[in-house]
Coordinates of C-alpha atoms and ligand atoms in Angstrom, one line a residue:
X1 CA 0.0 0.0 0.0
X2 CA 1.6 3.2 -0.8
X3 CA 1.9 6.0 1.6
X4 CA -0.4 8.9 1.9
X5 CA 1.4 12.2 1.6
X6 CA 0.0 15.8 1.6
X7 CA 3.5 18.0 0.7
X8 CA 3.7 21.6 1.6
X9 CA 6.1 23.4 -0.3
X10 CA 7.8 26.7 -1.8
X11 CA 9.2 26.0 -5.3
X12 CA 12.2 26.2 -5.4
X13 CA 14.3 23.6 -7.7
X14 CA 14.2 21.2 -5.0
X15 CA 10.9 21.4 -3.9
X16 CA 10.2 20.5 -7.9
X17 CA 12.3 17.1 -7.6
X18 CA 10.5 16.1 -4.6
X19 CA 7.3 16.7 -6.3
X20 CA 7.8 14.4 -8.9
X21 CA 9.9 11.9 -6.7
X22 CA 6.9 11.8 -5.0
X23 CA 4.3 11.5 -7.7
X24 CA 5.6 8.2 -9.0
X25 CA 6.0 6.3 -5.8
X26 CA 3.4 7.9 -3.2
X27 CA -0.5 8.0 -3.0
X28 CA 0.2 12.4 -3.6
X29 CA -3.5 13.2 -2.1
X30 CA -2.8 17.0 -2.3
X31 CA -0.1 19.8 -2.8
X32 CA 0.1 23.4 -0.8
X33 CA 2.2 26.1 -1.0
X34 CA 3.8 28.3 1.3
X35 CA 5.9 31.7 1.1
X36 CA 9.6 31.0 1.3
X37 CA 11.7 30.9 -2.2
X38 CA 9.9 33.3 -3.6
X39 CA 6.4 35.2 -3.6
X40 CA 3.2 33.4 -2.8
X41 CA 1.9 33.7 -6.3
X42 CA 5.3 32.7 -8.1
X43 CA 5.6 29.6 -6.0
X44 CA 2.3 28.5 -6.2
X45 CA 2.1 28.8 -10.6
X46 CA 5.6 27.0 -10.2
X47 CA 4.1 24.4 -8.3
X48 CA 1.2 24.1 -10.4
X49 CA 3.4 24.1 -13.4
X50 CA 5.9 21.4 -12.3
X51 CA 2.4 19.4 -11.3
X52 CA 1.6 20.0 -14.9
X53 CA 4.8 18.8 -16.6
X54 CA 4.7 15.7 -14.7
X55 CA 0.9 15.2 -15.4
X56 CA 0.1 14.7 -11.6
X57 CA -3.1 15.6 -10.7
X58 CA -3.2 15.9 -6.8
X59 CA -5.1 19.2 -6.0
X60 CA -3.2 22.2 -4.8
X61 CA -4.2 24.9 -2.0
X62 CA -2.1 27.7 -2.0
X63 CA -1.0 29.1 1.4
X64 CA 0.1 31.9 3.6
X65 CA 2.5 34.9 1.7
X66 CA 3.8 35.8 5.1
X67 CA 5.5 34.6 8.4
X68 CA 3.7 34.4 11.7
X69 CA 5.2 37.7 12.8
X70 CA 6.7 40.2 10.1
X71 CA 7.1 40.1 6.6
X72 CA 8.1 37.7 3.8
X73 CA 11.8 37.2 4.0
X74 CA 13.1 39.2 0.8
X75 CA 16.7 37.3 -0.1
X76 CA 18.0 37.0 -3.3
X77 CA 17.5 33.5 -4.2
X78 CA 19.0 30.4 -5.2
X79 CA 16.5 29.8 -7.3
X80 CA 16.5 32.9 -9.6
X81 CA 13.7 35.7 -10.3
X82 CA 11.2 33.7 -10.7
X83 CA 11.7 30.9 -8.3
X84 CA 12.1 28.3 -10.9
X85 CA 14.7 29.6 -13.2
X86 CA 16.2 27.7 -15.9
X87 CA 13.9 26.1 -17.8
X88 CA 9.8 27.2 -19.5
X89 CA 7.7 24.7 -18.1
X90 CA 4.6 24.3 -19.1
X91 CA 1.8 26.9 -18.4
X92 CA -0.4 25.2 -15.3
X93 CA -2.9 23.1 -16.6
X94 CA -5.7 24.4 -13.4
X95 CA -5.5 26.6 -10.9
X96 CA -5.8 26.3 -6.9
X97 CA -8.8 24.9 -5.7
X98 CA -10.7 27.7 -3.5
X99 CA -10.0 26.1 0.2
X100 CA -6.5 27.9 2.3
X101 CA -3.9 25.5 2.2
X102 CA -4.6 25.6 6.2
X103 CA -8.2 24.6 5.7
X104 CA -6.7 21.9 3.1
X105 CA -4.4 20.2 5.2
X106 CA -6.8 19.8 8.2
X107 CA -9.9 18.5 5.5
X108 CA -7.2 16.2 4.0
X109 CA -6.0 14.7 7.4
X110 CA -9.5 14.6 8.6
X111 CA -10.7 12.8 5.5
X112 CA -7.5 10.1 6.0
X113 CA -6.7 9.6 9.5
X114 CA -4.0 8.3 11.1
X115 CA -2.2 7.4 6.9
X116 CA -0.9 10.5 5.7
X117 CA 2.3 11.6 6.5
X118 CA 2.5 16.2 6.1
X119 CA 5.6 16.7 4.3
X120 CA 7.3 20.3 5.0
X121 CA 9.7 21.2 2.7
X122 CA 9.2 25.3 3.1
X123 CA 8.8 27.2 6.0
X124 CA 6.6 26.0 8.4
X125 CA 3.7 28.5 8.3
X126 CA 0.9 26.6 6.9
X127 CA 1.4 23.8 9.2
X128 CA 2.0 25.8 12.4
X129 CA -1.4 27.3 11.7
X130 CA -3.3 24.0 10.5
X131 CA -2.6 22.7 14.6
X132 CA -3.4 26.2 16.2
X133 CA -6.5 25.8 14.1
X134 CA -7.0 22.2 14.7
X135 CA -5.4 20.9 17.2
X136 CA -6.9 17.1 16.3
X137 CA -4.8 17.2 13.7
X138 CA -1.5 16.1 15.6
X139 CA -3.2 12.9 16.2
X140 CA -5.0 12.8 13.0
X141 CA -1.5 12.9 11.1
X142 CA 0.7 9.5 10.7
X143 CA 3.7 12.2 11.3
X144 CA 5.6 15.3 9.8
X145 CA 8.5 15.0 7.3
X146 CA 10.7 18.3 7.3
X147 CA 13.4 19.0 5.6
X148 CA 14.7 22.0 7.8
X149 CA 17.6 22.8 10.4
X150 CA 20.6 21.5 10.7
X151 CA 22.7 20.0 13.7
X152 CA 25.7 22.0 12.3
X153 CA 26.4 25.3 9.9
X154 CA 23.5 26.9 8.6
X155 CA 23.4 28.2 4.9
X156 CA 21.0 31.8 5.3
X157 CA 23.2 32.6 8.4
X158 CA 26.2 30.9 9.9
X159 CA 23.7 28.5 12.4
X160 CA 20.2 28.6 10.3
X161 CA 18.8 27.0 8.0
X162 CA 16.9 29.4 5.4
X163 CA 13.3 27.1 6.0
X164 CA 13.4 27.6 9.8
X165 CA 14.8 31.1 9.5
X166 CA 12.4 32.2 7.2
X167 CA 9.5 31.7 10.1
X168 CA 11.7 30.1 13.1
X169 CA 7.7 31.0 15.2
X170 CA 6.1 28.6 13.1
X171 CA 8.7 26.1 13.4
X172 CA 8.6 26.5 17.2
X173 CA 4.9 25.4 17.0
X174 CA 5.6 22.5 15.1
X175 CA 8.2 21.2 17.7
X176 CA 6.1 21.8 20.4
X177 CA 3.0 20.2 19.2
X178 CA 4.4 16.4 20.0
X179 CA 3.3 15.5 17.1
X180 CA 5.3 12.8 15.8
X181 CA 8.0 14.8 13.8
X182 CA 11.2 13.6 11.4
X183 CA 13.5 16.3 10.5
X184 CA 16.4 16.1 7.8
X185 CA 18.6 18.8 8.4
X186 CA 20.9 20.5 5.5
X187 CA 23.7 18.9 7.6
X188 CA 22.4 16.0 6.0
X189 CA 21.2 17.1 2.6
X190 CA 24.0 19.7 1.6
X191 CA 25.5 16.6 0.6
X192 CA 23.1 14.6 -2.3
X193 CA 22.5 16.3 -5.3
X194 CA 23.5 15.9 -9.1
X195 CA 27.3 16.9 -9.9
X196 CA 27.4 18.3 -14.1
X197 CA 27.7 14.6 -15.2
X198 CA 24.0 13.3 -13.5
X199 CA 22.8 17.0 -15.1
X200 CA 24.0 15.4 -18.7
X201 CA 22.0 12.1 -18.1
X202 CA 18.5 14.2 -17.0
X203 CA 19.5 16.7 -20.1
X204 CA 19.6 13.2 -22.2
X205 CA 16.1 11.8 -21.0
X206 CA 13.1 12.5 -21.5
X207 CA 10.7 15.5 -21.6
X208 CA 10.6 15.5 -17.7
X209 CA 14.4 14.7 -16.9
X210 CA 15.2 16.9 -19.6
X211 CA 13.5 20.0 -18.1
X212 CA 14.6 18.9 -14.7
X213 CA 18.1 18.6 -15.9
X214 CA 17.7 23.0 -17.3
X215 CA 16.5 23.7 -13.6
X216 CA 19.2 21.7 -11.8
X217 CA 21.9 23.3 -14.5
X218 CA 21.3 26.9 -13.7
X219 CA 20.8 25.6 -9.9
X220 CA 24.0 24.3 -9.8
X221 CA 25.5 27.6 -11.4
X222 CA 23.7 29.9 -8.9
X223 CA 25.5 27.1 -6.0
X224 CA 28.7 27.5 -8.0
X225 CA 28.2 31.1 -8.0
X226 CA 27.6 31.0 -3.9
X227 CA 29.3 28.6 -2.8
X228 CA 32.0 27.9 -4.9
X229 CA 30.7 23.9 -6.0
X230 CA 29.9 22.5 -8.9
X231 CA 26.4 20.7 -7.6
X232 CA 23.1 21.1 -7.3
X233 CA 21.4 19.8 -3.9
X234 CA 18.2 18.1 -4.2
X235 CA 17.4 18.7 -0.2
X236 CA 13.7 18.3 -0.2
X237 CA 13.8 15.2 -1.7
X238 CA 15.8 13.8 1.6
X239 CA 13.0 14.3 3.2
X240 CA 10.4 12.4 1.1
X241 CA 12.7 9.3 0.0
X242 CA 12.4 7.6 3.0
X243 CA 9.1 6.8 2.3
X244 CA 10.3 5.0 -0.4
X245 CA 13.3 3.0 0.3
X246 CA 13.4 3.5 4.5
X247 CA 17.3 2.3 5.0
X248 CA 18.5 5.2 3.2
X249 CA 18.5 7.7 5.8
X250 CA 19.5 7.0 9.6
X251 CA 17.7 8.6 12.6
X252 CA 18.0 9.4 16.0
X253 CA 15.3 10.6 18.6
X254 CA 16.3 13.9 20.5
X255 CA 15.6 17.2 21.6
X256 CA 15.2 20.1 18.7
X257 CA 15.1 23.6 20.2
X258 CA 14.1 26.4 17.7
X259 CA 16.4 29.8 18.8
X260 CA 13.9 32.6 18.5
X261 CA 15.6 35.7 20.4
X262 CA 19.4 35.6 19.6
X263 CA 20.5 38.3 17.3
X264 CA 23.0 36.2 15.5
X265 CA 21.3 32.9 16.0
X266 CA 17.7 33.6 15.4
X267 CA 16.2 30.4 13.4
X268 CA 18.9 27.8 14.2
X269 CA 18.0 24.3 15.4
X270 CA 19.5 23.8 18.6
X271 CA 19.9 19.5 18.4
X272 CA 21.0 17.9 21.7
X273 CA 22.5 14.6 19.9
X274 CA 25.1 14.6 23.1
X275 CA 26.0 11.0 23.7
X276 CA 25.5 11.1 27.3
X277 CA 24.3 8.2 29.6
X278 CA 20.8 8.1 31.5
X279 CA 23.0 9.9 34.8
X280 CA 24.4 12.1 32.4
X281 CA 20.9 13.3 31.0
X282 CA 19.4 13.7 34.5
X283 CA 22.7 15.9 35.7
X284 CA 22.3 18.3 32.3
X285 CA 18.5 18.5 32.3
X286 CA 18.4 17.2 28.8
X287 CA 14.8 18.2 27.6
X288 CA 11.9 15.3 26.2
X289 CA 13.2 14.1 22.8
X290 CA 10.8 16.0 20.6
X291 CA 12.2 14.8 16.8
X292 CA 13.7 12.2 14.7
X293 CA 16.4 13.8 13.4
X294 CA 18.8 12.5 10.2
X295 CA 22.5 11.7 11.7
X296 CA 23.5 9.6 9.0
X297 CA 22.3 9.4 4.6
X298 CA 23.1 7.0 2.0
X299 CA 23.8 9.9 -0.7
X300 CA 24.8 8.0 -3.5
X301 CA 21.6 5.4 -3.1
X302 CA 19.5 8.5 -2.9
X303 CA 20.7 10.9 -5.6
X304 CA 20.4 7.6 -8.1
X305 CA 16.9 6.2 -6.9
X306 CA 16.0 10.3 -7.7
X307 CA 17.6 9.8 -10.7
X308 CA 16.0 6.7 -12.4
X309 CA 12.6 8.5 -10.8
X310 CA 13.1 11.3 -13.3
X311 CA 14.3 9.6 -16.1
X312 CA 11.2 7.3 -15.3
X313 CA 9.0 9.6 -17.0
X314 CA 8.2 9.3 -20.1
Ligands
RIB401 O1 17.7 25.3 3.0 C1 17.2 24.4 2.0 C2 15.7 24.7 1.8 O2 15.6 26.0 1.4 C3 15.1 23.8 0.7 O3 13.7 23.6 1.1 C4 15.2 24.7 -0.5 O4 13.9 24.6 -1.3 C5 15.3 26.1 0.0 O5 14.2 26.8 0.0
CA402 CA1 11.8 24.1 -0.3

């Protein structure tokens, strides 16, 4: 039986990949957008249009344009003007349907509870406000997938991770919710993604990998440009493969703080992976293990099960 999944997201190149990772092995019951790698409006007719180009049908609901407190983040992106630079995909075959992405994800839970897993590969807006809203819906949900954090260097500051950053308040909530939460963190995820020579073999496929293989080619410029490698990181698809092929990334259960008040490390995950024994927890007050966070990934076994995914489509 496949899994259930309801995938909030702000596309973004990777959000795109993990889209149509998803479509092909997952029961996709529904997509929702949130504010993050670009605007509201240029993330959601991504979205639609990568939905589009992969003929998947799952309905979408787009979702909040701002933060819990504040204003959209404005940074210049990764991901280009637009949000999806690099390639013209297709126009989107439909628009939203009329429901908030909040309203959506409770509905969709409601309607299948206790199967569908929430993935969260933006910030964490819509789904902070779906349990404020409905509280039921922590139990209602198998669990949360995030790809956010980090237990080390951050890429939007030195410590933060831009989807936590971007609305560290909402993430907060989600932590503190107990619902049942696993978090890949770019710790993890900085390191899968498609070098110039995996770019070649999705230019080379089909329609699909070959417009995936444009978006990952000016991706990996724009990292090139930034960070000085030659690759383009497929994070939010860390966070959804596990459904798929479960050995591939390693967990451990611990306590996830989300830093809200420091100047400089406003939006980092604090992770408290300290091997201490049960004497040692008790002495340092270690606090309830709150997330299932990635420690270990197969990269390799990842990047190519993404890759034969892709050049999957016809
Ligand atoms: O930090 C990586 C995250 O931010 C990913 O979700 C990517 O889409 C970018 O938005
Ligand atoms: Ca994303």
């Amino acid at each position: 039986m496949r899994t259930k999944i309801v995938i909030d997201c702000d596309p973004g190149h990777d959000d795109a990949v993990a889209l149509l990772y998803a479509a092909k092995h997952l029961d996709l019951v529904g997509v929702t957008t949130c504010h993050g790698n670009n605007t509201i409006g240029n993330v959601t007719r991504n979205a639609l249009s990568v939905l589009t180009l992969g003929g998947i049908t799952a309905p979408l609901a787009q979702g909040c344009a701002d933060p819990l407190l504040g204003r959209k983040s404005q940074v210049a992106s990764v991901h280009g003007k637009t949000g999806l630079d690099g390639s013209f995909l297709p126009e989107p075959d439909r628009a939203p349907v009329a429901a908030h992405a909040v309203d959506f994800l409770i509905e969709t839970a409601h309607a299948h509870q206790g199967e569908l897993v929430l993935a969260v590969l933006g910030p964490a807006t819509n789904a902070a406000l779906a349990i404020k809203k409905e509280p039921r819906l922590v139990s209602w949900l198998r669990e949360i997938t995030i790809m956010g954090g980090s237990t080390g260097l951050g890429n939007i500051t030195p410590v933060a991770e831009f989807n936590i950053w971007c609305d560290p308040e909402a993430a907060a909530a989600l932590f503190a919710s107990r619902a049942r939460i696993r978090m890949v963190g770019l710790d993890i995820t900085n390191t899968v993604g498609f070098d110039p020579a995996g770019i070649d073999r999705l230019l080379a496929g089909g329609r699909v990998a070959h417009h995936v293989g444009e978006l990952m080619e000016f991706y990996l410029g724009r990292e090139l440009d930034r960070r000085g490698i030659a690759f383009a990181p497929i994070h939010d698809a860390c966070a959804i493969v596990p459904y798929v092929e479960e050995g591939l990334v390693e967990y451990r259960h611990c306590n996830v703080g989300i830093e809200l008040a420091g100047r400089l490390t406003r939006g980092m995950t604090v992770c408290d992976l300290r091997p201490l024994t049960p004497q040692g927890r008790a002495d340092r007050g270690v606090g309830e293990a709150n997330a299932y966070v990635a420690v270990r990934i197969d990269a390799k076994g990842v990047v190519a099960n993404v890759m034969e995914t892709l050049l999957s489509y016809s």
